[in-house]
């Protein structure tokens, strides 16, 4: 993996315990709604750029600087969201995030006590929700996962993996 691609892809595979038989059930990227702030900053930067022809020549650099700052910050926000991944495997759930510094938080399936799925009104319309994991250890890196697309499907995927692992007792007949 090259230096540039290392900053554009979180490379989930390096965190898997392949020799133990761990496989990815679902890799969750943020819903497009998580990129709304970055998109608004891009649009605002475009509007600022449109003002350049109407500004005096001696201060024409000011809107250019504001445009550059807005677009740079928007790019940073989008990259930060892109690099934040939540992964469900047959053994655990984990989250990898960070652009320059990487943070990885892991929770074995056996430690998941409860999952709260919150779907705000706007999330119900656009198909996203937020997860809140309760565990015995209260690992903060995995407590809140925001902007999860298809939250009901993801919750059911976790419940199926937990059930198949035999962590919730036998299935009723």
PDB file of C-alpha atoms in Angstrom:
ATOM      1  CA  UNK A   1       0.000   0.000   0.000  1.00  0.00           C
ATOM      2  CA  UNK A   2       1.387   3.389  -0.973  1.00  0.00           C
ATOM      3  CA  UNK A   3       1.691   6.404   1.267  1.00  0.00           C
ATOM      4  CA  UNK A   4      -1.197   8.265  -0.369  1.00  0.00           C
ATOM      5  CA  UNK A   5      -3.554   5.270  -0.399  1.00  0.00           C
ATOM      6  CA  UNK A   6      -2.798   4.772   3.316  1.00  0.00           C
ATOM      7  CA  UNK A   7      -4.407   8.145   3.954  1.00  0.00           C
ATOM      8  CA  UNK A   8      -7.410   7.385   1.750  1.00  0.00           C
ATOM      9  CA  UNK A   9      -8.266   3.859   2.931  1.00  0.00           C
ATOM     10  CA  UNK A  10      -8.406   2.617   6.540  1.00  0.00           C
ATOM     11  CA  UNK A  11      -7.305  -0.917   5.431  1.00  0.00           C
ATOM     12  CA  UNK A  12      -9.626  -2.943   7.630  1.00  0.00           C
ATOM     13  CA  UNK A  13      -7.907  -6.193   6.668  1.00  0.00           C
ATOM     14  CA  UNK A  14      -4.863  -5.466   8.806  1.00  0.00           C
ATOM     15  CA  UNK A  15      -7.022  -5.605  11.953  1.00  0.00           C
ATOM     16  CA  UNK A  16      -8.510  -9.049  11.256  1.00  0.00           C
ATOM     17  CA  UNK A  17      -7.419 -12.178  13.100  1.00  0.00           C
ATOM     18  CA  UNK A  18      -7.334 -14.270   9.946  1.00  0.00           C
ATOM     19  CA  UNK A  19      -5.375 -17.137  11.524  1.00  0.00           C
ATOM     20  CA  UNK A  20      -8.198 -17.433  14.093  1.00  0.00           C
ATOM     21  CA  UNK A  21     -10.833 -17.617  11.353  1.00  0.00           C
ATOM     22  CA  UNK A  22     -12.166 -14.072  11.718  1.00  0.00           C
ATOM     23  CA  UNK A  23     -14.113 -12.810   8.713  1.00  0.00           C
ATOM     24  CA  UNK A  24     -15.900  -9.535   8.028  1.00  0.00           C
ATOM     25  CA  UNK A  25     -19.688  -9.768   8.195  1.00  0.00           C
ATOM     26  CA  UNK A  26     -20.247  -6.073   7.438  1.00  0.00           C
ATOM     27  CA  UNK A  27     -18.053  -3.003   7.014  1.00  0.00           C
ATOM     28  CA  UNK A  28     -20.093   0.101   7.771  1.00  0.00           C
ATOM     29  CA  UNK A  29     -19.185   3.410   6.184  1.00  0.00           C
ATOM     30  CA  UNK A  30     -20.925   6.585   7.220  1.00  0.00           C
ATOM     31  CA  UNK A  31     -24.217   7.469   5.575  1.00  0.00           C
ATOM     32  CA  UNK A  32     -23.974  10.328   3.081  1.00  0.00           C
ATOM     33  CA  UNK A  33     -25.708  12.605   5.609  1.00  0.00           C
ATOM     34  CA  UNK A  34     -22.475  12.615   7.639  1.00  0.00           C
ATOM     35  CA  UNK A  35     -20.882  14.576   4.786  1.00  0.00           C
ATOM     36  CA  UNK A  36     -23.486  17.373   4.870  1.00  0.00           C
ATOM     37  CA  UNK A  37     -21.299  19.871   6.726  1.00  0.00           C
ATOM     38  CA  UNK A  38     -18.422  19.308   4.301  1.00  0.00           C
ATOM     39  CA  UNK A  39     -20.771  19.781   1.346  1.00  0.00           C
ATOM     40  CA  UNK A  40     -22.143  23.010   2.821  1.00  0.00           C
ATOM     41  CA  UNK A  41     -18.617  24.330   3.328  1.00  0.00           C
ATOM     42  CA  UNK A  42     -17.791  23.457  -0.292  1.00  0.00           C
ATOM     43  CA  UNK A  43     -20.869  25.346  -1.476  1.00  0.00           C
ATOM     44  CA  UNK A  44     -20.070  28.341   0.723  1.00  0.00           C
ATOM     45  CA  UNK A  45     -16.510  28.337  -0.619  1.00  0.00           C
ATOM     46  CA  UNK A  46     -17.893  28.369  -4.150  1.00  0.00           C
ATOM     47  CA  UNK A  47     -20.066  31.371  -3.318  1.00  0.00           C
ATOM     48  CA  UNK A  48     -17.067  33.178  -1.827  1.00  0.00           C
ATOM     49  CA  UNK A  49     -15.078  32.422  -4.969  1.00  0.00           C
ATOM     50  CA  UNK A  50     -17.826  34.021  -7.057  1.00  0.00           C
ATOM     51  CA  UNK A  51     -17.262  37.312  -5.219  1.00  0.00           C
ATOM     52  CA  UNK A  52     -13.655  37.657  -6.458  1.00  0.00           C
ATOM     53  CA  UNK A  53     -14.506  39.656  -9.627  1.00  0.00           C
ATOM     54  CA  UNK A  54     -16.487  42.143  -7.534  1.00  0.00           C
ATOM     55  CA  UNK A  55     -13.754  42.879  -4.973  1.00  0.00           C
ATOM     56  CA  UNK A  56     -11.150  45.614  -5.321  1.00  0.00           C
ATOM     57  CA  UNK A  57      -7.938  44.304  -6.873  1.00  0.00           C
ATOM     58  CA  UNK A  58      -5.762  45.212  -3.883  1.00  0.00           C
ATOM     59  CA  UNK A  59      -7.801  42.935  -1.553  1.00  0.00           C
ATOM     60  CA  UNK A  60      -8.746  40.273  -4.103  1.00  0.00           C
ATOM     61  CA  UNK A  61      -6.565  37.790  -2.221  1.00  0.00           C
ATOM     62  CA  UNK A  62      -8.945  37.855   0.798  1.00  0.00           C
ATOM     63  CA  UNK A  63     -11.849  35.946  -0.810  1.00  0.00           C
ATOM     64  CA  UNK A  64      -9.325  33.590  -2.421  1.00  0.00           C
ATOM     65  CA  UNK A  65      -7.844  32.859   1.003  1.00  0.00           C
ATOM     66  CA  UNK A  66     -11.316  32.331   2.517  1.00  0.00           C
ATOM     67  CA  UNK A  67     -12.242  30.041  -0.396  1.00  0.00           C
ATOM     68  CA  UNK A  68      -9.054  28.012   0.059  1.00  0.00           C
ATOM     69  CA  UNK A  69      -9.610  27.725   3.812  1.00  0.00           C
ATOM     70  CA  UNK A  70     -13.240  26.604   3.378  1.00  0.00           C
ATOM     71  CA  UNK A  71     -12.414  24.024   0.739  1.00  0.00           C
ATOM     72  CA  UNK A  72      -9.424  22.742   2.697  1.00  0.00           C
ATOM     73  CA  UNK A  73     -11.525  22.348   5.828  1.00  0.00           C
ATOM     74  CA  UNK A  74     -14.359  20.709   3.869  1.00  0.00           C
ATOM     75  CA  UNK A  75     -11.879  18.224   2.402  1.00  0.00           C
ATOM     76  CA  UNK A  76     -10.537  17.460   5.866  1.00  0.00           C
ATOM     77  CA  UNK A  77     -14.055  16.873   7.247  1.00  0.00           C
ATOM     78  CA  UNK A  78     -14.935  14.563   4.367  1.00  0.00           C
ATOM     79  CA  UNK A  79     -11.682  12.592   4.700  1.00  0.00           C
ATOM     80  CA  UNK A  80     -12.153  12.234   8.454  1.00  0.00           C
ATOM     81  CA  UNK A  81     -15.659  10.810   7.933  1.00  0.00           C
ATOM     82  CA  UNK A  82     -14.434   8.513   5.161  1.00  0.00           C
ATOM     83  CA  UNK A  83     -11.704   7.062   7.381  1.00  0.00           C
ATOM     84  CA  UNK A  84     -14.128   6.249  10.217  1.00  0.00           C
ATOM     85  CA  UNK A  85     -15.273   2.634   9.771  1.00  0.00           C
ATOM     86  CA  UNK A  86     -17.330   0.346  11.941  1.00  0.00           C
ATOM     87  CA  UNK A  87     -16.792  -3.365  11.289  1.00  0.00           C
ATOM     88  CA  UNK A  88     -18.834  -6.396  12.320  1.00  0.00           C
ATOM     89  CA  UNK A  89     -17.003  -9.719  12.209  1.00  0.00           C
ATOM     90  CA  UNK A  90     -17.924 -13.210  13.279  1.00  0.00           C
ATOM     91  CA  UNK A  91     -15.951 -12.641  16.518  1.00  0.00           C
ATOM     92  CA  UNK A  92     -16.241  -8.974  17.474  1.00  0.00           C
ATOM     93  CA  UNK A  93     -17.172  -5.467  16.488  1.00  0.00           C
ATOM     94  CA  UNK A  94     -14.502  -2.850  16.016  1.00  0.00           C
ATOM     95  CA  UNK A  95     -14.076   0.702  14.867  1.00  0.00           C
ATOM     96  CA  UNK A  96     -11.126   2.227  13.066  1.00  0.00           C
ATOM     97  CA  UNK A  97     -10.853   5.968  12.674  1.00  0.00           C
ATOM     98  CA  UNK A  98      -8.294   8.675  12.107  1.00  0.00           C
ATOM     99  CA  UNK A  99      -6.378  10.148   9.208  1.00  0.00           C
ATOM    100  CA  UNK A 100      -2.866  10.742  10.566  1.00  0.00           C
ATOM    101  CA  UNK A 101      -3.234   9.007  13.916  1.00  0.00           C
ATOM    102  CA  UNK A 102      -5.280   5.806  13.833  1.00  0.00           C
ATOM    103  CA  UNK A 103      -7.467   4.723  16.678  1.00  0.00           C
ATOM    104  CA  UNK A 104      -8.864   1.203  16.814  1.00  0.00           C
ATOM    105  CA  UNK A 105     -11.451   0.169  19.413  1.00  0.00           C
ATOM    106  CA  UNK A 106     -12.591  -3.433  19.732  1.00  0.00           C
ATOM    107  CA  UNK A 107     -15.390  -5.176  21.592  1.00  0.00           C
ATOM    108  CA  UNK A 108     -15.827  -8.951  21.590  1.00  0.00           C
ATOM    109  CA  UNK A 109     -19.369 -10.070  20.853  1.00  0.00           C
ATOM    110  CA  UNK A 110     -19.610 -11.611  24.306  1.00  0.00           C
ATOM    111  CA  UNK A 111     -19.227  -8.163  25.936  1.00  0.00           C
ATOM    112  CA  UNK A 112     -22.119  -6.530  24.106  1.00  0.00           C
ATOM    113  CA  UNK A 113     -24.912  -6.208  26.630  1.00  0.00           C
ATOM    114  CA  UNK A 114     -27.254  -3.944  24.724  1.00  0.00           C
ATOM    115  CA  UNK A 115     -27.455  -1.955  21.499  1.00  0.00           C
ATOM    116  CA  UNK A 116     -29.658   1.120  21.339  1.00  0.00           C
ATOM    117  CA  UNK A 117     -30.561   2.230  17.827  1.00  0.00           C
ATOM    118  CA  UNK A 118     -31.703   5.837  17.604  1.00  0.00           C
ATOM    119  CA  UNK A 119     -33.314   7.058  14.408  1.00  0.00           C
ATOM    120  CA  UNK A 120     -33.929  10.792  14.456  1.00  0.00           C
ATOM    121  CA  UNK A 121     -36.782  12.115  12.339  1.00  0.00           C
ATOM    122  CA  UNK A 122     -34.447  13.212   9.529  1.00  0.00           C
ATOM    123  CA  UNK A 123     -32.630   9.866   9.812  1.00  0.00           C
ATOM    124  CA  UNK A 124     -35.891   7.997   9.362  1.00  0.00           C
ATOM    125  CA  UNK A 125     -36.526   9.940   6.163  1.00  0.00           C
ATOM    126  CA  UNK A 126     -33.033   9.453   4.717  1.00  0.00           C
ATOM    127  CA  UNK A 127     -32.307   5.980   6.102  1.00  0.00           C
ATOM    128  CA  UNK A 128     -29.714   6.441   8.830  1.00  0.00           C
ATOM    129  CA  UNK A 129     -29.489   6.094  12.576  1.00  0.00           C
ATOM    130  CA  UNK A 130     -27.071   6.062  15.473  1.00  0.00           C
ATOM    131  CA  UNK A 131     -25.868   3.107  17.556  1.00  0.00           C
ATOM    132  CA  UNK A 132     -25.108   3.215  21.263  1.00  0.00           C
ATOM    133  CA  UNK A 133     -23.362   0.117  22.596  1.00  0.00           C
ATOM    134  CA  UNK A 134     -23.610  -0.831  26.243  1.00  0.00           C
ATOM    135  CA  UNK A 135     -20.949  -3.181  27.510  1.00  0.00           C
ATOM    136  CA  UNK A 136     -19.551  -4.266  30.824  1.00  0.00           C
ATOM    137  CA  UNK A 137     -16.376  -2.271  30.197  1.00  0.00           C
ATOM    138  CA  UNK A 138     -18.035   0.809  28.610  1.00  0.00           C
ATOM    139  CA  UNK A 139     -15.334   1.113  25.963  1.00  0.00           C
ATOM    140  CA  UNK A 140     -15.709   4.690  24.824  1.00  0.00           C
ATOM    141  CA  UNK A 141     -14.304   4.174  21.316  1.00  0.00           C
ATOM    142  CA  UNK A 142     -17.265   1.972  20.475  1.00  0.00           C
ATOM    143  CA  UNK A 143     -19.981   3.492  22.595  1.00  0.00           C
ATOM    144  CA  UNK A 144     -21.491   5.806  19.976  1.00  0.00           C
ATOM    145  CA  UNK A 145     -21.477   5.142  16.241  1.00  0.00           C
ATOM    146  CA  UNK A 146     -23.193   7.956  14.344  1.00  0.00           C
ATOM    147  CA  UNK A 147     -24.709   8.059  10.847  1.00  0.00           C
ATOM    148  CA  UNK A 148     -25.110   4.321  10.282  1.00  0.00           C
ATOM    149  CA  UNK A 149     -26.947   3.618   7.040  1.00  0.00           C
ATOM    150  CA  UNK A 150     -29.680   0.966   7.175  1.00  0.00           C
ATOM    151  CA  UNK A 151     -29.477   0.793  10.995  1.00  0.00           C
ATOM    152  CA  UNK A 152     -32.102  -1.954  11.360  1.00  0.00           C
ATOM    153  CA  UNK A 153     -30.212  -4.220   8.935  1.00  0.00           C
ATOM    154  CA  UNK A 154     -26.926  -3.569  10.759  1.00  0.00           C
ATOM    155  CA  UNK A 155     -28.513  -4.225  14.158  1.00  0.00           C
ATOM    156  CA  UNK A 156     -29.996  -7.499  12.889  1.00  0.00           C
ATOM    157  CA  UNK A 157     -26.605  -8.492  11.434  1.00  0.00           C
ATOM    158  CA  UNK A 158     -25.014  -8.031  14.847  1.00  0.00           C
ATOM    159  CA  UNK A 159     -27.827  -9.951  16.551  1.00  0.00           C
ATOM    160  CA  UNK A 160     -27.485 -12.819  14.047  1.00  0.00           C
ATOM    161  CA  UNK A 161     -23.723 -13.049  14.604  1.00  0.00           C
ATOM    162  CA  UNK A 162     -24.194 -13.024  18.379  1.00  0.00           C
ATOM    163  CA  UNK A 163     -26.877 -15.714  18.120  1.00  0.00           C
ATOM    164  CA  UNK A 164     -24.779 -17.912  15.802  1.00  0.00           C
ATOM    165  CA  UNK A 165     -21.853 -17.618  18.192  1.00  0.00           C
ATOM    166  CA  UNK A 166     -24.109 -19.080  20.904  1.00  0.00           C
ATOM    167  CA  UNK A 167     -23.675 -16.075  23.202  1.00  0.00           C
ATOM    168  CA  UNK A 168     -27.370 -15.528  23.948  1.00  0.00           C
ATOM    169  CA  UNK A 169     -28.389 -19.062  24.742  1.00  0.00           C
ATOM    170  CA  UNK A 170     -30.088 -21.629  22.540  1.00  0.00           C
ATOM    171  CA  UNK A 171     -32.652 -20.618  19.949  1.00  0.00           C
ATOM    172  CA  UNK A 172     -36.244 -21.305  21.017  1.00  0.00           C
ATOM    173  CA  UNK A 173     -37.920 -24.126  19.089  1.00  0.00           C
TER     174      UNK A 173
END
